[in-house]
Amino acid sequence: MRCGRRTRSSRPRISPILPSVPPRSSVSTASTPVAASGTPAPGTTGSSTGASGPGTPDPQAFTGLDRQGKLVFVGLMLGMFVASMSQTIVGPAMPRIVAELGGVEHYSWIATAAMLVSAVAVPIVGKLSDLYGRRWFYLGGLAVFMIGSILAGMATDFWFLVFARAVQGLGMGTLMPLSQTIIGDIIPPRQRGKYQGMMGAVFGVSSVVGPLLGGTVTDNFGWRWLFYLMLPVGVVAFAFILRFLHLSTETQHGKVDFLGMLTLTPGMVIALLATTWGGGDYAWDSSVIIGMYAIAAVFLIAFVVIETRVAEPLLPMHLLLRPIVALSVAASFAIAVAMFGAIIYIPVYAQGVMGVSATNSGAILIPLSVAMIVTSILVGLLISKTGRYKEFLVLGGIVLVAGYWLLSRMQYGDSQLKLTAAMIVIGLGLGLSMQVYTLVVQNVVAQRELGVATAAIQFFRNIGSTIGTAVLGTVMTAQMATSIQAQLEKIPAEQMAALQQSGGEIDSSALESAVLDPAALEKLPAFLVDPIRMGMGDAMHMVFLTALPFVAIALVLSLFVRQVPLRDTLHTADEAAAQPGTDAAADLAGTGTEPQEEHPHTGQIPAVEPADEAPRRDADGGLVRSTDR
């Protein structure tokens, strides 16, 4: 039947084949990832099936990645390994780098520069990849990251190193969201869990191998080789993606949200700088910090207003208003706050309270990382097998609460075995939940918004890590002075009098610095060392106790995340109903008034009876029963 012009409102909706409804062919079918042409998505394999109707392509069941898809996945993992290793491998050498280049008073800028640029780049790159495709943005991000590594290795002064780290941050802000998004482009949600679990394990491996390898390379070859070591792997990853990644998803070429960029960038930079400087360089109630937050608020409010009015917003407000997306984003934010409380301050506890050397403290997190790696992979496999994720989110929240409770119970004199047990529990909790929130969000958003939705999760994780580092650092600084002083007051008066008669002086600020400096502690009288370490233990107790409510909040939020069936298709049901067997993203981006014979993706649209209309779905993608309509 020849179809003439139809408006979008008059276009009949075709119901996708549901598992409970047999297809019209005698051969059984299954929902599958289908590209615009009706063939399986690039890099996937499928089983042959019968036609479901005139003018529609044969759906094919996803049975795994083919050779091309596997090579793409290898390239993505190599790219993420290069980026994550380049971060963790440098950590042990930072004191030596700063000592050689100078700028010790601005030490924090080495991490701050990369963090700021990465945080701002994530939502921008996520949206641009939705509009113009992932491939060249990913390749560009990998190239920029490697250029930043080369510049860092060539640094001759401190501020050039800071600039190089900012370049690395731009590359990292591109690689992080696009790796997860490209997985979403080629693998349907039901099978995506195991692949995202393996991707998450890359970070765990780098956090274990990086510090161990970093110290060895620095001692034997010099710190500059730390930035060059992973470049060959980066080149291999670039070649894999360039050769094998060819997504058939149509680009949208919408209008770029420049106003959003111009308000989000200064707003986030100023807010994150204020958060980083607050409690350290400036008091939280100083005019500088308050003024910075006020300026940032003006920019960010303007950003929100703009996002509600532009055609292609960087961060669509309608996504964040969907309950399942909002809950997942908020829970990811809360977990990020607590996670960095563990990653950054457990080594501080090991050095200051337990007396572990700085070299060995880098390896103190290995139990946490190994537990997270193993659990992340197993959870991904179980989600793909069962199709359920909520149980893992809730269980992960419970385990995290237990882990941080154990950590908050640590005190001076406890064995390293007790600390290891707490870290293993925290690692299990992170492995159960961290990667799952990304899958939850990707499962309920349209393919045309996959990039920006994935970027939103990563964006708020970055914000959470920054806020967590700053807030917990402020708690530690504030508690150290009072806790150490309280322990010193318990020292017998005759010992203190003898110290003063011998010409010794007690400077509380010097004692706070000495707790992390083994050389300085050796110069102090033996009766002062234990009270100082006990005071540090009391301060760290408050740090870990402060992180506990954040994981509790994540648990409560996870309880309200709905279990939406994981799709076996790349496109949502609404996209498939809008134009069966076609690139639904391109169809939804069109006007809906094009003649059928002129539309680039449209085949014959079979007439349907009103009873065959697509099922209604709620805001989270769940089916609405006929009795509820």
C-alpha angles and dihedrals in degrees: 000000000000113000124208129200117321130185118225091251092057098043109113115238117232117214113231116237106272121207091247095052117076116229121245092248122080088234116082118244137199133203111261145172105276126186125218093274093052094254122119115282113274112278095022133104127214142181121251115258140176126267117271097207144327116305095011125108123243111266113227128204118244107242098168142291117312122222093280092048092049091051090050090052091049089052091051092050092048091050092051091045091054092049096045095042092049088058100045098038092061097053099086092047098050096095090052092046093051091045090055099042098034126223098111090152089062095043095131092062090075089068097029095058094056092042095052096048093043094050093052095042096054100073093037094052092043092057096041090052089056089053102040107018135267105253102077094036090054092047090047092050092050091048092048091049092052091047089052090051091052091049091049091052090051095048114135098179138028100256093049087056089052089052091050090051089053089054089051088050091056090053092045092050088056100043097046101062098030094056091059092040095053089051086055090051095058105027126054117232096254091062096029098084097075092049093048088048090057090046090052090050089062089070091049092051092049091049089056101039098035101066093041093050093041095062093047094049093046093051095047107030108015133260096277090070089063089073094045099043098083097041095096090054089049091053091052090050090049091051093049094051093042092051103038110023108091110148116194093205110125117242117234102213094204126166113288114240098235093161089056091052092048092053101035096049100056091035094055096039093052093044094048092046090051090049092049095046097040114105092012118049091016135018115257091242095047120122090243095058095040091048092049092051091048092052091045091051091055092052094045094048088051088049092054091049091050093048091058092055109038123088097232108027121193090228110021109219092208089065093053090048092059106100098226093048094044093049093047093048093047093048091049089051092051093047091049090055091053096038094059088046086064099039095049104031103038090070088048089053091048092053100038102038106023097035096235113163120252090246094053094041088069088065095043091093095058094101090053092048095047092049090050093048096051095042094047092055094045093047091050091053093047093049091052090049099045102027090225129115110162094081090057093049092051094042090048090053092050092049092048092052089051092048095051091044089056090047092051089054093060115114140169111296097030116132125252087243090067090051090048091052091052091049093050091053091049091048090052091051094049092048091051096053119012100082094034095071090062090053092049092055095043091051095062103039128085117257091245089063098040094107097050093043092052090045090052091060092048092044094056091043088057090050091048093051091050094048092044093052092048099043096044090044090054091050091051094049093047094047097044096068096049096038096050091044091051091054093047090055089061092062112108112265093234092060092050091047091051090051092052093046090054090057097258120142130202113222108181093202091052090050091054090054093045094058090077095036113078092191091056092046091054090060093056124088112267093242090062097052099069095049090049092052091045090052090049089051091054090050093049089049088063091046093055091041089055091055093052097077091054093059089044089055090049089053093051092048091049091056089065096047107111123230104240114183111259111246122241087204133070092229128061121247091254091055092048091048092050091060118355117219095008140095095284094191091060091044093052090048091056128084095252091227100090118120109257094239091053098048109103095222106029126110128179110314110216118224113252135198118241089251089063096061118131117273117261118247133199127235092280096048097259121142117259111222118234090243090059096053 
